[in-house]
Amino acid sequence: MAKKEKIPRQKMPEQAPEVRRANFQEVPQGFDEKTAVLEASRCLQCKNPSCVTGCPVQIDIPGFVGKIAEADFKGAIEVLKRKTALPAVCGRVCPQEEQCEAQCILGKKDSPVAIGYLERFTADWERTQGAFEMPAIPPKTGNKVAVVGSGPSGVTVAGDLILKGHDVTIFEAFHAAGGVLVYGIPEFRLPKAIVQNEMDNLAKLGVEFRLNSVIGQTQTIDELMNEEGFDAVYVGVGAGLPRFLGVPGENLIGIYSANEYLTRSNLMKAYRFPEYDTPIVKGKNVAVFGAGNVAMDSARTALRMGAEKVRIVYRRSQEEMPARAEEIHHGKDEGIEFHLLTMPTQFFGDENGRVRGMECLQCELGEPDESGRCRPESIDNSEFTMECDLVIIAVGSGANPVLTRGTPDLALNKWGYIEADPATGKTKKKGVWAGGDIVTGAATVILAMGAGRQAADSIHDYLTWGW
Amino acid sequence: MHQILEREELAQGTVVKNVVAAPLVAKKAKPGQFVILRVNDTGERIPLTMADTDPDKGTITLIYQVVGKTTALMKSLKVGEEYKDVVGPLGTPTHIEKTGKVICVGGGTGVAVLHPITRALKKAGNQVTAVIGARTKELIILEEEMTAASHNLHVCTDDGSYGHHGFVTDVLKSELKANPDTSLAVCIGPVPMMKYCCLMTKDFGVKTMVSLNPIMVDGTGMCGCCRVSVGDKTKFACVDGPEFDGHAVDFDELTQRLAAYREDEARSMDIFQGKDHHCTCGK
Ligand SMILES: Cc1cc2nc3c(=O)[nH]c(=O)nc-3n(C[C@H](O)[C@H](O)[C@H](O)COP(=O)(O)OP(=O)(O)OC[C@H]3O[C@@H](n4cnc5c(N)ncnc54)[C@H](O)[C@@H]3O)c2cc1C
Ligand SMILES: Cc1cc2nc3c(=O)[nH]c(=O)nc-3n(C[C@H](O)[C@H](O)[C@H](O)COP(=O)(O)OP(=O)(O)OC[C@H]3O[C@@H](n4cnc5c(N)ncnc54)[C@H](O)[C@@H]3O)c2cc1C
Ligand code: SF4
Ligand code: SF4
Ligand code: FES
């Protein structure tokens, strides 16, 4: 067999940094068919594919990549769908460089197969060709399942169970479905039309959406089961509780949690104010605290809203930054500055209570803490000040208690996350499953989806055989 | 979609009352809770307290003051038209218990928020005195309803055109003097009014509850937009409130935060009223 490594890893065309920093269109623009086939032909079709071990849901990677190499895109999407409900999303937002691609054998000497780009290509091909075929729905079982939360976890459960013949209703607190995919991740990384397309497909399959339903307030889980006759409930409400820094001055105007900043700009479309009614503070001089995907998304959004200077301020060093490598690279290209080993101590405002600056301390890395990362320690007398007129705090999120406080018999761990069996998603409450960020804490789309898929299997077993 | 079933203009059209179809919310709502409403697809999410509910008919009553673009747009809607989204009931219901003598003070549209609470406190067996006020006679709302909801109602106008000439705080002071055994005060209205009522009740050592109206987005504790300082803690008004111990609230911070978007709001209103044509509508 001829050696295949000769073909280099194909590059994804991207909007140029000077252009994209001023618009909300997607940055990487996708492979065309020819490039996809060429890239797919690099795959060695390993007998024991190590890439698959890197994928949290064990997608048959050589399987779908092989179909692309044969230009059988329909075949490729079929292989993908056996394991993932959201290939267009995962192909875009999975941290492939730590997961599937990190394990690809080609990566040892050369660059790994662009598995994420190929996954995205396949899903986009299906959507833009209108090649989506309605799967056959088996006869109705008469069982009713309630899914609380329409993030990646909840929609996976809904999609799987509707295809098993159960009736499925999704309850969503917001006025739009999609979870973090619509209110958190910005348009330039995940176009909302893609998420909407997934939701429309679910609706076509017969999933009922009840938007504006805050479970715990509008109705409780017990009411859903006892009064509305749901046989099983899946809780996938995400980790929707913003963390703040807890330093003086944090309630000044112009200081947002990332959740608020991103919800205003993405879900409420504040970037199109006044065509859309929701306003947002437009800073010229922006500081973003944190260094995960959420921080990168906030920083890049602020840039697109017209900021002149955007800084990521992070207590640790470059190595500890949890954001995807690709996102850090995109941010740097767009001109985002990084202030590492820096910790805030207070914010200052003007006479109207608007943030104008902050005081920070320099840090150095000490011993590793319980997360395994080195603990940042502040250096005495290293105070300095920086000006800023917009601050976004993206230092993580916790468990939102709105649902759980209304459901006292759901067992919670000490952080308020729901306790669920890792293999099945079963909670301590009969007939109730949970998964995604509300069980694991803030994690990833693919893990939330994987948890949904396991729970769907377990719910189906329960509806068929009992608890 | 939530149809408007009844519509009435109060206070010379500066305040509007809507009865809106929202069966699930009506069934669940308790005094002190609110909804978040969005008029249409480009609309903002705004919080409004339920002034009343009818679980049998499946309706909620909203009473709102026309202050900006969204409320002006709401005012333009007729009976039979619909709101796109109504979500609720949100917030923690008022803690209603029998404590003895209670005084309920309301200013402006705050009276609409105060009314169901007053009624519930009376029903729980308290001796309830109510004080309501507005700038001038025509702006007094819900006088009849408040008469029925309390044992004893005082009306004040700043200009003396009706009832007591002066502020609600004047009447509050004389009532607290005359009734040193008052066990609870409930004060709801514009932020300065609540602030001054609380300064007064503090002097008399009377526990005071206020209902706060910070800017909100989701209303479920997800964003932190509604954060208020109460004592030395930051609270989220949409889930921890909207009612708080008035003696611990930082009203000055609340006033500042409410002004966060003044310029944008004025621009939005100008466009709505056709005074500005830099928008993208194409006209
Ligand atoms: C800005 C941002 C960027 C991210 N970037 C990436 C990335 O690049 N790659 C990646 O893999 N992951 C990323 N993540 C993480 C990923 O999005 C989450 O791990 C994932 O969405 C979790 O899915 P979920 O289904 O558990 O919950 P969510 O997506 O959080 O959805 C939960 C849904 O439940 C609803 N809900 C909450 N409470 C209630 C209630 N009481 N009643 C009814 N509905 C309720 C919420 O409104 C929401 O719609 C990012 C997250 C954010 C915030
Ligand atoms: C829990 C709660 C209950 C409320 N109940 C009532 C009520 O029963 N009747 C009533 O008349 N008003 C009530 N309000 C206030 C009402 O929400 C605002 O008047 C309304 O949002 C104004 O919108 P607008 O577009 O018409 O005006 P804008 O021009 O947008 O704003 C006018 C002022 O209203 C405030 N405001 C603006 N946007 C919001 C928002 N998203 N959330 C909260 N406040 C905002 C700001 O202080 C602003 O300066 C309540 C507020 C809260 C938080
Ligand atoms: S789902 Fe994510 S980790 Fe799995 S193959 Fe696709 S991109 Fe890789
Ligand atoms: S490890 Fe790499 S080369 Fe081997 S099958 Fe997976 S993607 Fe192909
Ligand atoms: S409005 Fe978002 S947390 Fe209260």
PDB file of C-alpha atoms and ligand atoms in Angstrom, chain A residues 264, chain B residues 34-35 44-51 62-72 109 112-113 211-217 237 242 257-262 265-266 269, ligand 2:
ATOM      1  CA  ARG A 264     -27.735  39.732  26.415  1.00  0.00           C
TER       2      ARG A 264
ATOM      3  CA  PHE B  34     -43.869  38.252  39.335  1.00  0.00           C
ATOM      4  CA  VAL B  35     -43.700  37.216  35.703  1.00  0.00           C
ATOM      5  CA  GLU B  44     -36.787  42.828  25.881  1.00  0.00           C
ATOM      6  CA  ARG B  45     -37.654  40.568  28.817  1.00  0.00           C
ATOM      7  CA  ILE B  46     -39.237  42.740  31.503  1.00  0.00           C
ATOM      8  CA  PRO B  47     -40.452  41.761  34.976  1.00  0.00           C
ATOM      9  CA  LEU B  48     -43.942  42.724  36.180  1.00  0.00           C
ATOM     10  CA  THR B  49     -45.591  41.777  39.437  1.00  0.00           C
ATOM     11  CA  MET B  50     -48.942  40.073  39.351  1.00  0.00           C
ATOM     12  CA  ALA B  51     -51.457  42.506  40.806  1.00  0.00           C
ATOM     13  CA  LEU B  62     -50.658  43.195  35.303  1.00  0.00           C
ATOM     14  CA  ILE B  63     -50.621  46.872  36.161  1.00  0.00           C
ATOM     15  CA  TYR B  64     -47.750  48.778  34.649  1.00  0.00           C
ATOM     16  CA  GLN B  65     -46.555  52.312  34.400  1.00  0.00           C
ATOM     17  CA  VAL B  66     -45.602  53.519  30.948  1.00  0.00           C
ATOM     18  CA  VAL B  67     -41.951  54.501  31.355  1.00  0.00           C
ATOM     19  CA  GLY B  68     -40.133  53.411  28.216  1.00  0.00           C
ATOM     20  CA  LYS B  69     -40.198  51.549  24.928  1.00  0.00           C
ATOM     21  CA  THR B  70     -41.504  48.209  26.145  1.00  0.00           C
ATOM     22  CA  THR B  71     -44.269  49.563  28.334  1.00  0.00           C
ATOM     23  CA  ALA B  72     -45.236  52.064  25.612  1.00  0.00           C
ATOM     24  CA  THR B 109     -47.465  51.914  40.661  1.00  0.00           C
ATOM     25  CA  ALA B 112     -50.400  47.548  42.395  1.00  0.00           C
ATOM     26  CA  VAL B 113     -47.678  45.349  43.882  1.00  0.00           C
ATOM     27  CA  SER B 211     -40.080  44.829  47.200  1.00  0.00           C
ATOM     28  CA  LEU B 212     -37.142  45.659  44.934  1.00  0.00           C
ATOM     29  CA  ASN B 213     -37.253  46.247  41.189  1.00  0.00           C
ATOM     30  CA  PRO B 214     -33.712  45.888  39.806  1.00  0.00           C
ATOM     31  CA  ILE B 215     -33.177  45.279  36.097  1.00  0.00           C
ATOM     32  CA  MET B 216     -33.552  41.606  35.260  1.00  0.00           C
ATOM     33  CA  VAL B 217     -32.905  39.274  32.349  1.00  0.00           C
ATOM     34  CA  ALA B 237     -33.633  39.681  43.664  1.00  0.00           C
ATOM     35  CA  PRO B 242     -37.930  40.477  45.301  1.00  0.00           C
ATOM     36  CA  ARG B 257     -27.909  50.196  38.866  1.00  0.00           C
ATOM     37  CA  LEU B 258     -31.408  51.088  37.666  1.00  0.00           C
ATOM     38  CA  ALA B 259     -29.846  53.893  35.622  1.00  0.00           C
ATOM     39  CA  ALA B 260     -27.382  51.584  33.841  1.00  0.00           C
ATOM     40  CA  TYR B 261     -29.006  51.932  30.422  1.00  0.00           C
ATOM     41  CA  ARG B 262     -30.594  55.405  30.613  1.00  0.00           C
ATOM     42  CA  GLU B 265     -33.484  53.452  26.830  1.00  0.00           C
ATOM     43  CA  ALA B 266     -34.072  57.044  25.766  1.00  0.00           C
ATOM     44  CA  MET B 269     -38.079  55.276  23.118  1.00  0.00           C
TER      45      MET B 269
HETATM   46  C1  LIG C   2     -39.684  42.118  40.291  1.00  0.00           C
HETATM   47  C2  LIG C   2     -40.142  43.364  39.564  1.00  0.00           C
HETATM   48  C3  LIG C   2     -41.493  43.656  39.504  1.00  0.00           C
HETATM   49  C4  LIG C   2     -41.940  44.785  38.815  1.00  0.00           C
HETATM   50  N1  LIG C   2     -43.272  45.017  38.795  1.00  0.00           N
HETATM   51  C5  LIG C   2     -43.744  46.109  38.135  1.00  0.00           C
HETATM   52  C6  LIG C   2     -45.138  46.378  38.094  1.00  0.00           C
HETATM   53  O1  LIG C   2     -45.957  45.624  38.598  1.00  0.00           O
HETATM   54  N2  LIG C   2     -45.540  47.495  37.431  1.00  0.00           N
HETATM   55  C7  LIG C   2     -44.651  48.334  36.818  1.00  0.00           C
HETATM   56  O2  LIG C   2     -45.079  49.340  36.251  1.00  0.00           O
HETATM   57  N3  LIG C   2     -43.330  48.096  36.837  1.00  0.00           N
HETATM   58  C8  LIG C   2     -42.843  46.997  37.485  1.00  0.00           C
HETATM   59  N4  LIG C   2     -41.496  46.755  37.479  1.00  0.00           N
HETATM   60  C9  LIG C   2     -40.597  47.640  36.710  1.00  0.00           C
HETATM   61  C10 LIG C   2     -40.686  47.319  35.223  1.00  0.00           C
HETATM   62  O3  LIG C   2     -40.099  46.058  34.974  1.00  0.00           O
HETATM   63  C11 LIG C   2     -39.947  48.373  34.389  1.00  0.00           C
HETATM   64  O4  LIG C   2     -40.640  49.575  34.535  1.00  0.00           O
HETATM   65  C12 LIG C   2     -39.921  48.015  32.901  1.00  0.00           C
HETATM   66  O5  LIG C   2     -38.956  47.031  32.687  1.00  0.00           O
HETATM   67  C13 LIG C   2     -39.615  49.223  32.048  1.00  0.00           C
HETATM   68  O6  LIG C   2     -39.401  48.832  30.683  1.00  0.00           O
HETATM   69  P1  LIG C   2     -39.502  49.886  29.516  1.00  0.00           P
HETATM   70  O7  LIG C   2     -38.881  49.293  28.306  1.00  0.00           O
HETATM   71  O8  LIG C   2     -40.896  50.347  29.358  1.00  0.00           O
HETATM   72  O9  LIG C   2     -38.673  51.093  30.008  1.00  0.00           O
HETATM   73  P2  LIG C   2     -37.133  51.396  29.845  1.00  0.00           P
HETATM   74  O10 LIG C   2     -36.992  52.684  29.173  1.00  0.00           O
HETATM   75  O11 LIG C   2     -36.423  50.214  29.290  1.00  0.00           O
HETATM   76  O12 LIG C   2     -36.707  51.503  31.340  1.00  0.00           O
HETATM   77  C14 LIG C   2     -37.213  52.422  32.276  1.00  0.00           C
HETATM   78  C15 LIG C   2     -36.610  52.046  33.601  1.00  0.00           C
HETATM   79  O13 LIG C   2     -37.125  50.763  34.001  1.00  0.00           O
HETATM   80  C16 LIG C   2     -36.091  49.936  34.515  1.00  0.00           C
HETATM   81  N5  LIG C   2     -35.913  48.731  33.662  1.00  0.00           N
HETATM   82  C17 LIG C   2     -35.566  48.692  32.361  1.00  0.00           C
HETATM   83  N6  LIG C   2     -35.427  47.435  31.876  1.00  0.00           N
HETATM   84  C18 LIG C   2     -35.723  46.641  32.896  1.00  0.00           C
HETATM   85  C19 LIG C   2     -35.752  45.225  33.029  1.00  0.00           C
HETATM   86  N7  LIG C   2     -35.436  44.369  32.017  1.00  0.00           N
HETATM   87  N8  LIG C   2     -36.044  44.727  34.241  1.00  0.00           N
HETATM   88  C20 LIG C   2     -36.382  45.566  35.272  1.00  0.00           C
HETATM   89  N9  LIG C   2     -36.359  46.908  35.190  1.00  0.00           N
HETATM   90  C21 LIG C   2     -36.047  47.455  34.033  1.00  0.00           C
HETATM   91  C22 LIG C   2     -34.857  50.789  34.530  1.00  0.00           C
HETATM   92  O14 LIG C   2     -34.693  51.384  35.787  1.00  0.00           O
HETATM   93  C23 LIG C   2     -35.113  51.843  33.525  1.00  0.00           C
HETATM   94  O15 LIG C   2     -34.382  52.997  33.751  1.00  0.00           O
HETATM   95  C24 LIG C   2     -41.022  45.644  38.172  1.00  0.00           C
HETATM   96  C25 LIG C   2     -39.662  45.343  38.217  1.00  0.00           C
HETATM   97  C26 LIG C   2     -39.222  44.213  38.906  1.00  0.00           C
HETATM   98  C27 LIG C   2     -37.774  43.886  38.945  1.00  0.00           C
END
